[in-house]
Short mmCIF file of C-alpha atoms in Angstrom, two decimals:
data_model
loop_
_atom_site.label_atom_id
_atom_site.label_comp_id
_atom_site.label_asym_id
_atom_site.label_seq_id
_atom_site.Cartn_x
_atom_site.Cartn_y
_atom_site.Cartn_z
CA UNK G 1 0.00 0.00 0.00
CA UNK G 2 1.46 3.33 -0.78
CA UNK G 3 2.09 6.46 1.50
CA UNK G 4 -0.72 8.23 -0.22
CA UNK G 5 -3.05 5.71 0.12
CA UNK G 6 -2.19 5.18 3.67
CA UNK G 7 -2.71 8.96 4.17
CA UNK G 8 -6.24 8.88 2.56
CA UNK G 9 -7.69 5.89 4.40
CA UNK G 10 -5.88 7.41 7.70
CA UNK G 11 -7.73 10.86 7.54
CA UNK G 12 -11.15 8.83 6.15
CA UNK G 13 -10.77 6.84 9.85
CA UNK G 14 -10.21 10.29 11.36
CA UNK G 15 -13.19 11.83 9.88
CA UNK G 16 -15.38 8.72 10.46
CA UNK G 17 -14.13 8.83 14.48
CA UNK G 18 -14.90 12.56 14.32
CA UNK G 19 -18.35 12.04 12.98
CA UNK G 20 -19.53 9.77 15.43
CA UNK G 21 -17.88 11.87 18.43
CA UNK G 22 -19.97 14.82 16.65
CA UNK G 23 -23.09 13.29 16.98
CA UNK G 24 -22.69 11.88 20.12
CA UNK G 25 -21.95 15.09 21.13
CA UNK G 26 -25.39 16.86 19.43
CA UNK G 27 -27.15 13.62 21.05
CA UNK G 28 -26.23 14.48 24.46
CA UNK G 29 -26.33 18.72 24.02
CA UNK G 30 -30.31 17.89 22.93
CA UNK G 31 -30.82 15.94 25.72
CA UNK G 32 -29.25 18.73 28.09
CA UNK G 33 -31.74 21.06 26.50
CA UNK G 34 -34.50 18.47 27.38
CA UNK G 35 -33.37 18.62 31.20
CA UNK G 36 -33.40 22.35 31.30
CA UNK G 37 -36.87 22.64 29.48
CA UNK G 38 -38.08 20.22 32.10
CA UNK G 39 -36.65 22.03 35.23
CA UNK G 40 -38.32 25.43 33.46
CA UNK G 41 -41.54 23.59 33.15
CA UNK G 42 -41.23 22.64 36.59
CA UNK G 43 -40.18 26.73 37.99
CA UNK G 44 -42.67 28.26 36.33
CA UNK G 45 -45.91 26.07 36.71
CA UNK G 46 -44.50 25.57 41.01
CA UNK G 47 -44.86 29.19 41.07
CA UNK G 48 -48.45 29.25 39.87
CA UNK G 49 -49.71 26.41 41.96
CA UNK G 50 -47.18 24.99 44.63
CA UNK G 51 -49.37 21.38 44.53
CA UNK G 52 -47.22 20.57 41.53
CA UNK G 53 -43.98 20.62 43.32
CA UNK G 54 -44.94 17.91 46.01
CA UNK G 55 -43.82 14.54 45.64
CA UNK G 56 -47.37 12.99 45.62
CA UNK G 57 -47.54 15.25 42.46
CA UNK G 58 -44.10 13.83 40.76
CA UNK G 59 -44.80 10.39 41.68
CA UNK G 60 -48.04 10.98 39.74
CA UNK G 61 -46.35 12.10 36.65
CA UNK G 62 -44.10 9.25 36.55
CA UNK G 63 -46.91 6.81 36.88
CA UNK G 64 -49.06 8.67 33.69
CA UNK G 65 -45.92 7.57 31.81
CA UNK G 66 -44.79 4.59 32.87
CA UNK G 67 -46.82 2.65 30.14
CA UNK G 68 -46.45 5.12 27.29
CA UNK G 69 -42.08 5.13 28.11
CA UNK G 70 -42.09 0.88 28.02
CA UNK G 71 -43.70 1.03 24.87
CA UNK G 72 -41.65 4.09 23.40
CA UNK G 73 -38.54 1.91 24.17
CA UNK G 74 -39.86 -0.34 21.69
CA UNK G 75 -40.40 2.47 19.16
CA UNK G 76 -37.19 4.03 19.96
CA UNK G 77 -35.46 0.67 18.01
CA UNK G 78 -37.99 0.66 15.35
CA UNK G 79 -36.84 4.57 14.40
CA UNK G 80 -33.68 3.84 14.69
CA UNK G 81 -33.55 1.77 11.50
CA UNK G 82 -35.84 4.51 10.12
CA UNK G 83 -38.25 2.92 10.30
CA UNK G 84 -41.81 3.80 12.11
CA UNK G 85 -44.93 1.69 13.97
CA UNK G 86 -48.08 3.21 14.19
CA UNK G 87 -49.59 0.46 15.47
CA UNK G 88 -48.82 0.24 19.19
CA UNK G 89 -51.81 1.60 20.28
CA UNK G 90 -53.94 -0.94 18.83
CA UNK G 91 -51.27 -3.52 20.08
CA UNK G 92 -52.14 -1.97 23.73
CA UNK G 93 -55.41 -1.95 23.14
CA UNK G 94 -55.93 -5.58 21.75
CA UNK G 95 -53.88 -7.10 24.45
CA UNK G 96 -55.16 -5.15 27.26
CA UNK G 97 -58.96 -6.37 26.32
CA UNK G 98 -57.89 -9.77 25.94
CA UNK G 99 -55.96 -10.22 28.63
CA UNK G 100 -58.32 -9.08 31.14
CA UNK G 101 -60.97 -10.96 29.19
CA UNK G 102 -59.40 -14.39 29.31
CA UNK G 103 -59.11 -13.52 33.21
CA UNK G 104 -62.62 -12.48 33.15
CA UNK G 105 -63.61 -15.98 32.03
CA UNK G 106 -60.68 -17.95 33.96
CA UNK G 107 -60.56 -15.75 36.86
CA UNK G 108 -58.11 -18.74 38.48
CA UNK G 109 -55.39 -18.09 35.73
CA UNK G 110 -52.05 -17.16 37.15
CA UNK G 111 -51.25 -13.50 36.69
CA UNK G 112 -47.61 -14.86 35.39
CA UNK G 113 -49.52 -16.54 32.28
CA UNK G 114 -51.41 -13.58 31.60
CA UNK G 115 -48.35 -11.67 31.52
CA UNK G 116 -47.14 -14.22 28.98
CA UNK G 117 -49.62 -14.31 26.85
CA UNK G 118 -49.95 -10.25 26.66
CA UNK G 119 -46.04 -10.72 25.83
CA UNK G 120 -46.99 -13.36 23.17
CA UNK G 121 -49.57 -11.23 21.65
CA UNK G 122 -47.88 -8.55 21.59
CA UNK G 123 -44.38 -10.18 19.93
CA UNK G 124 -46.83 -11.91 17.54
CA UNK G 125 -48.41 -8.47 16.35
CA UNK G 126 -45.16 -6.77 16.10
CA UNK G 127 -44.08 -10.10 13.92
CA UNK G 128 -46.34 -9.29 11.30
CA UNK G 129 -45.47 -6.11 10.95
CA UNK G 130 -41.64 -7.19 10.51
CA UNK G 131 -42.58 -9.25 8.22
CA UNK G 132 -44.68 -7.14 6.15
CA UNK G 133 -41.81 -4.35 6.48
CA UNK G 134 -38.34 -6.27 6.35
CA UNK G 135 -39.47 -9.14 3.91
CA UNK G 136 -42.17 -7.49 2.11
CA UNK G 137 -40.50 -4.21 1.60
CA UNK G 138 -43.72 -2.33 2.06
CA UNK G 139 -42.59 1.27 3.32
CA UNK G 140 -43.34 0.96 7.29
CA UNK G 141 -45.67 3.97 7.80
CA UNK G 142 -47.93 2.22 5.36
CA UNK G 143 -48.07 -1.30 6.35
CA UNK G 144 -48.20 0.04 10.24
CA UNK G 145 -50.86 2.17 9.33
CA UNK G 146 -52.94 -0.19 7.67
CA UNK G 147 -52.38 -2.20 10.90
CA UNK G 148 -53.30 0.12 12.87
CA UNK G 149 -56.71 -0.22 11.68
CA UNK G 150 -56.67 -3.92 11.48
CA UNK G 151 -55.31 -4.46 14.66
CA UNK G 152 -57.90 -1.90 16.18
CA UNK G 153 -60.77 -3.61 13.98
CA UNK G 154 -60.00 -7.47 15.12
CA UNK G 155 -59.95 -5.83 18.43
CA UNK G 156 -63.48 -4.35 18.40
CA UNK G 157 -64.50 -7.65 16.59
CA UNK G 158 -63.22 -9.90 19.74
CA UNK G 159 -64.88 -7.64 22.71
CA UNK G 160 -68.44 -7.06 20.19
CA UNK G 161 -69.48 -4.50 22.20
CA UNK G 162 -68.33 -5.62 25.33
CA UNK G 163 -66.00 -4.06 28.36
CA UNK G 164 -64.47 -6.08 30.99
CA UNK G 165 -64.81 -4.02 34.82
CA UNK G 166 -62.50 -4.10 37.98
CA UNK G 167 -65.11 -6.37 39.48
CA UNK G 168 -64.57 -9.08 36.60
CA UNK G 169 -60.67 -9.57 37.51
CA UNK G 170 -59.30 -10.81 40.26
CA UNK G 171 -57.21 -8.12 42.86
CA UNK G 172 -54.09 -10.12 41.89
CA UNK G 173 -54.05 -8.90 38.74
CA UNK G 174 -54.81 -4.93 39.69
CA UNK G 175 -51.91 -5.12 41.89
CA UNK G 176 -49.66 -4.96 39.27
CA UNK G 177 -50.46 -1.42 39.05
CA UNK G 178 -50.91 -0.66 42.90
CA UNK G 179 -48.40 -2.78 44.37
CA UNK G 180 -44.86 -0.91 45.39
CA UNK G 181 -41.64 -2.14 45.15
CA UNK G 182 -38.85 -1.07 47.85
CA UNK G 183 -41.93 1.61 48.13
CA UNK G 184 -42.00 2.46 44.54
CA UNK G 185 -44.91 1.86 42.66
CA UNK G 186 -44.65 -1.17 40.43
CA UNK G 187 -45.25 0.79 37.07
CA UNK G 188 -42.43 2.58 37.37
CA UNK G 189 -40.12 0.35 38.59
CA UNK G 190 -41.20 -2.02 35.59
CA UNK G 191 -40.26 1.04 33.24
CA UNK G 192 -37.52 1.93 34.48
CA UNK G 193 -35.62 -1.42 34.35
CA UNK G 194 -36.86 -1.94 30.55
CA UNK G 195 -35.24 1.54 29.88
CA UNK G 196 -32.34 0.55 31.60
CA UNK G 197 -31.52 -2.97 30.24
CA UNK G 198 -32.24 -1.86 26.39
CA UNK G 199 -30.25 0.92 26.91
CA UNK G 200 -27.51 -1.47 27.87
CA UNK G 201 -28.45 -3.62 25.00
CA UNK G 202 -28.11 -0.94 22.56
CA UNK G 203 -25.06 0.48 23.55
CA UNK G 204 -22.79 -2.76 24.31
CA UNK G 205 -23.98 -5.50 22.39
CA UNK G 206 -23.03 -5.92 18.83
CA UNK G 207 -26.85 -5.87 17.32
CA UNK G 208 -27.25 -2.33 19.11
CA UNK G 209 -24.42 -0.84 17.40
CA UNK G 210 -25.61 -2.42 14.00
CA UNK G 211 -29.47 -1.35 14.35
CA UNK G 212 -27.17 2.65 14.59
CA UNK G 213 -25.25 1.21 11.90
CA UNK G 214 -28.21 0.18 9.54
CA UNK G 215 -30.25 3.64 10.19
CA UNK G 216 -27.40 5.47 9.66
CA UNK G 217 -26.40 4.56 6.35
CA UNK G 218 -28.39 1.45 4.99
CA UNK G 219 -26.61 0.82 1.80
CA UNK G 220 -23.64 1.13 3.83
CA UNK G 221 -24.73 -1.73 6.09
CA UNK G 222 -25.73 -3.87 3.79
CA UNK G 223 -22.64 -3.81 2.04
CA UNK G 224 -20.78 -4.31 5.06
CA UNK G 225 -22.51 -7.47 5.60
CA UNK G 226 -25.40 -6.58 7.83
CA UNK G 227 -28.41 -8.91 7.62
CA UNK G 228 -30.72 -5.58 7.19
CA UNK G 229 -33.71 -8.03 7.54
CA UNK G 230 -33.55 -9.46 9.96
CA UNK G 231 -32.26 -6.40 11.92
CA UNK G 232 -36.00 -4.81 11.06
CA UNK G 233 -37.65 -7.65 11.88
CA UNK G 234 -36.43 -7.51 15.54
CA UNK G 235 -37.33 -4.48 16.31
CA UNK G 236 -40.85 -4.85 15.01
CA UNK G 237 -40.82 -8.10 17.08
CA UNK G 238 -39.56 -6.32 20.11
CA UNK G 239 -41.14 -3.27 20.47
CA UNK G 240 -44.55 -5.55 19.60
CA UNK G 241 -43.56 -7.65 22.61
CA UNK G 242 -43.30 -4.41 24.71
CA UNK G 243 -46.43 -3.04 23.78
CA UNK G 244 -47.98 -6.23 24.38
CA UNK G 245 -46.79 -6.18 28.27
CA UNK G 246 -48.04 -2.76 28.05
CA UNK G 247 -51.38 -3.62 26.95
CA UNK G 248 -51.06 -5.62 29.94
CA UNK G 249 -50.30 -3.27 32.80
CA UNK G 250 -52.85 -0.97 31.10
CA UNK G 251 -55.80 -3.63 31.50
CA UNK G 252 -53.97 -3.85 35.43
CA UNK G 253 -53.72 0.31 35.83
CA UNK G 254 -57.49 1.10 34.19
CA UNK G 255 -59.41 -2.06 35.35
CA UNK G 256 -62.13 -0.90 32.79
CA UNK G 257 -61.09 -2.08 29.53
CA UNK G 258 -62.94 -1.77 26.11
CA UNK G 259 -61.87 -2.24 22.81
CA UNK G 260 -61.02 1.34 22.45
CA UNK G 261 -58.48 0.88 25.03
CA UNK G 262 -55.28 3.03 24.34
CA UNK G 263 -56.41 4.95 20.97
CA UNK G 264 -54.56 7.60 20.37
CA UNK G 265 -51.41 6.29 22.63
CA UNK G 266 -49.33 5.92 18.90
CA UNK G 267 -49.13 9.89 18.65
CA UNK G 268 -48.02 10.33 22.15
CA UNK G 269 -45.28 7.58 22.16
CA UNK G 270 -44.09 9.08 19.18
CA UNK G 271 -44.01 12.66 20.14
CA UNK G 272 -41.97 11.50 23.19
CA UNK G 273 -39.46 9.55 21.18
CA UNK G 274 -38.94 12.40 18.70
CA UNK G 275 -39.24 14.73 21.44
CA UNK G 276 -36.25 13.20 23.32
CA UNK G 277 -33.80 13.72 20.44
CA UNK G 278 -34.20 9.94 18.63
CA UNK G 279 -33.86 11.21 14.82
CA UNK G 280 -37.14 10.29 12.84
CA UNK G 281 -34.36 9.73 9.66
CA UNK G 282 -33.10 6.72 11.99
CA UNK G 283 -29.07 5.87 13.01
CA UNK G 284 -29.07 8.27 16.37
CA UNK G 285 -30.94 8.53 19.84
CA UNK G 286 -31.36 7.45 23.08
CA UNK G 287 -33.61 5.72 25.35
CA UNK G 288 -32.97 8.23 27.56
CA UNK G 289 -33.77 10.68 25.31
CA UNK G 290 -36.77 8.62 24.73
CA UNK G 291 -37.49 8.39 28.62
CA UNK G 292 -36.67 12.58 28.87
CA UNK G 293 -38.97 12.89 26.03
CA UNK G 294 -42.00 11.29 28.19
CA UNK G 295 -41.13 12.77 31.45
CA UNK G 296 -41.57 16.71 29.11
CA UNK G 297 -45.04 15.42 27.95
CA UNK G 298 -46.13 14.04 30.98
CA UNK G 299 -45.23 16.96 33.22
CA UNK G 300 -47.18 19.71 30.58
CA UNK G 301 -49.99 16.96 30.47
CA UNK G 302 -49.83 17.22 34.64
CA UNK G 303 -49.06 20.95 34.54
CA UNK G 304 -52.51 21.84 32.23
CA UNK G 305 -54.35 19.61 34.83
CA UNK G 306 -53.71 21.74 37.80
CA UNK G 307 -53.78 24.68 36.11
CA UNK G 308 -57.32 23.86 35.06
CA UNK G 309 -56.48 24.56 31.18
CA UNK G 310 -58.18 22.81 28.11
CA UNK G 311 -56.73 19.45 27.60
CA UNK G 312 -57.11 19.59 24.28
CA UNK G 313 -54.34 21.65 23.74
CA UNK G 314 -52.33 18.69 24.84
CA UNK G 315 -52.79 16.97 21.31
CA UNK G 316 -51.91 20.09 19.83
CA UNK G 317 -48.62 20.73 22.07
CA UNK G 318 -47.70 16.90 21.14
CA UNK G 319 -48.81 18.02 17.25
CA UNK G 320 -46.29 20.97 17.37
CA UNK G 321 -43.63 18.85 19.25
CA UNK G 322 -43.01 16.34 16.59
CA UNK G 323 -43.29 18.78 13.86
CA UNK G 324 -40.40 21.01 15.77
CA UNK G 325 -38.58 17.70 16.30
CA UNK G 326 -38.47 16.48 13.13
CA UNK G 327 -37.64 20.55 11.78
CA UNK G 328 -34.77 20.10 14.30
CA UNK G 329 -33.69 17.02 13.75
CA UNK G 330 -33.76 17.57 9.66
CA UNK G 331 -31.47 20.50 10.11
CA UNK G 332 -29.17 18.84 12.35
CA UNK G 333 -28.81 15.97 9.82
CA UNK G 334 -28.18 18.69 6.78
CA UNK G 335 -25.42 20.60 9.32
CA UNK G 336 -23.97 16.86 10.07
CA UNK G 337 -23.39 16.07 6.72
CA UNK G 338 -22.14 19.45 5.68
CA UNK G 339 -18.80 18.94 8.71
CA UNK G 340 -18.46 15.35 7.76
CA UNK G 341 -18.32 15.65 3.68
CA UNK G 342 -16.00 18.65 4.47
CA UNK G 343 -13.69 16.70 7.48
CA UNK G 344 -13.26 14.28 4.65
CA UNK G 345 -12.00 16.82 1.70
CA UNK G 346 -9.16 17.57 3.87
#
């Protein structure tokens, strides 16, 4: 090999190191700017009504997210092949109903096996949109979309009309949501050790770094011997299997389930993904970005509450918070590009 070549493939190394540094270092400046929007939420709405600062009050916020933040973990690795699923609402919604249904009807099933089979579920769901996505190359926001609906539709087709009340389950299975752990309720203590151990997964094992590798640059990846695939696949299959133990704790947390049980929850666990710096155009983000993301939402969501506002401008604050994201996040890829075609010109 000559000098020159050495030289060029020596500076492409340096520019490739420098790249990642640089957006490891944009990762962790946006989710600085998510701590100090949080703490200024927090000033400004404890100086209108000093209720919010109590710890009754922040122990309430974390529990209005703890569903929404397992299930955005699961979303987190689906955008960060740049990819999208629409469909974990229904997913919730579907295996909330029929978990609490089966109990309904078996009331002497083991709350273990109904966690199982909301897992199941859930991981079978998510399956078929892998497969759909990674095998039958249909662009995700379509095929999700479409299950969305269909998901939603076998849903309402399974309960006909029906709801299942706190009275038709047994307490063992409510205590999932009311029992505490070392004094902390269970919800959040559930969340927080699914944010922590994919976190770990994603940044130590060898499929994390290829799921940045793939949404970062595809061909890329593929050329480098990634099985692209597959890769998709798993993360429809996992974050499916999250939002089908989410379905499950939300059958546990709102006793009264119907088949229009978690509508709606797709927009929010996308806002607080995009919100928390994961970049819709896939290859960087956090789960704790993610997690920061969800905490934002769900203090405004708690902050409009006590100060008796409309909650309908919620939707529209999580409406303008995606659309900001995504403005943000498009001109941070642009300004990305831009340093790391010029770092390699020199």
């Amino acid at each position: 090999m000559s000098t020159t070549t050495t030289r060029v493939e020596e500076s492409r190394r340096r520019a490739l190191s420098g790249g990642k540094r640089l957006v490891a270092l944009v990762g962790r400046v946006r989710e600085l700017g998510l701590i100090v929007v949080l703490l200024a939420i927090v000033a400004l709405v404890g100086l209108q009504t000093p209720r919010f600062l109590t710890p009754g009050n922040f122990e309430q916020i974390l529990l209005s997210i703890a569903i929404l933040a397992i299930v955005a973990v699961g979303e987190t690795m689906v955008i960060l092949t740049r990819n999208v699923d629409l469909s974990v609402g229904s997913t919730v919604g579907m295996t909330a109903f029929v978990c609490a249904d089966v109990l309904k009807n078996h009331p002497q099933t083991p709350v273990i096996l109904i966690v199982l089979l909301g897992c199941a579920l859930g991981a079978v769901l998510g399956a078929v949109n892998g497969l759909i996505v990674a095998l039958g190359r249909v662009p995700a926001i379509v095929a999700t979309l479409g299950t969305l609906y269909l998901y939603r539709g076998l849903d309402s087709y399974i309960a006909g009309g029906t709801q299942v009340s706190a009275y038709d389950v047994p307490d063992s299975f409510l205590s999932l949501a009311t029992t505490h752990i070392l004094g902390v309720p269970a919800l959040i203590v559930f969340a927080a050790a699914i944010a922590l151990i994919f976190a770990y997964l994603l940044r130590a094992t060898r499929t994390g770094r290829e799921l940045y590798a793939l949404g970062s640059n595809p061909e890329a990846a593929r050329l480098a011997g990634l099985r692209a695939e597959r890769l998709i696949f798993l993360t429809f299959l996992l974050c499916g299997l999250l939002s089908g133990f989410a379905g499950v704790l939300w059958g546990a947390r709102f006793a009264t389930v119907d088949s229009g049980a978690a509508t709606g929850l797709e927009l929010q666990v996308i806002a607080a993904v995009v919100v928390g710096g994961v970049n819709i155009f896939g290859g960087s983000g956090t789960i704790l970005g993610a997690m920061l993301g969800a905490i934002v939402l769900g203090t405004i969501d708690n902050a409009l509450t006590l100060l008796k506002l409309s909650q309908f401008w919620l939707q529209a604050i999580d409406g303008a918070a995606i659309l900001a994201a995504v403005t943000l996040d498009a001109l941070i890829t642009r300004w990305l590009q831009r340093r790391l075609r010029s770092g390699r010109q020199r």
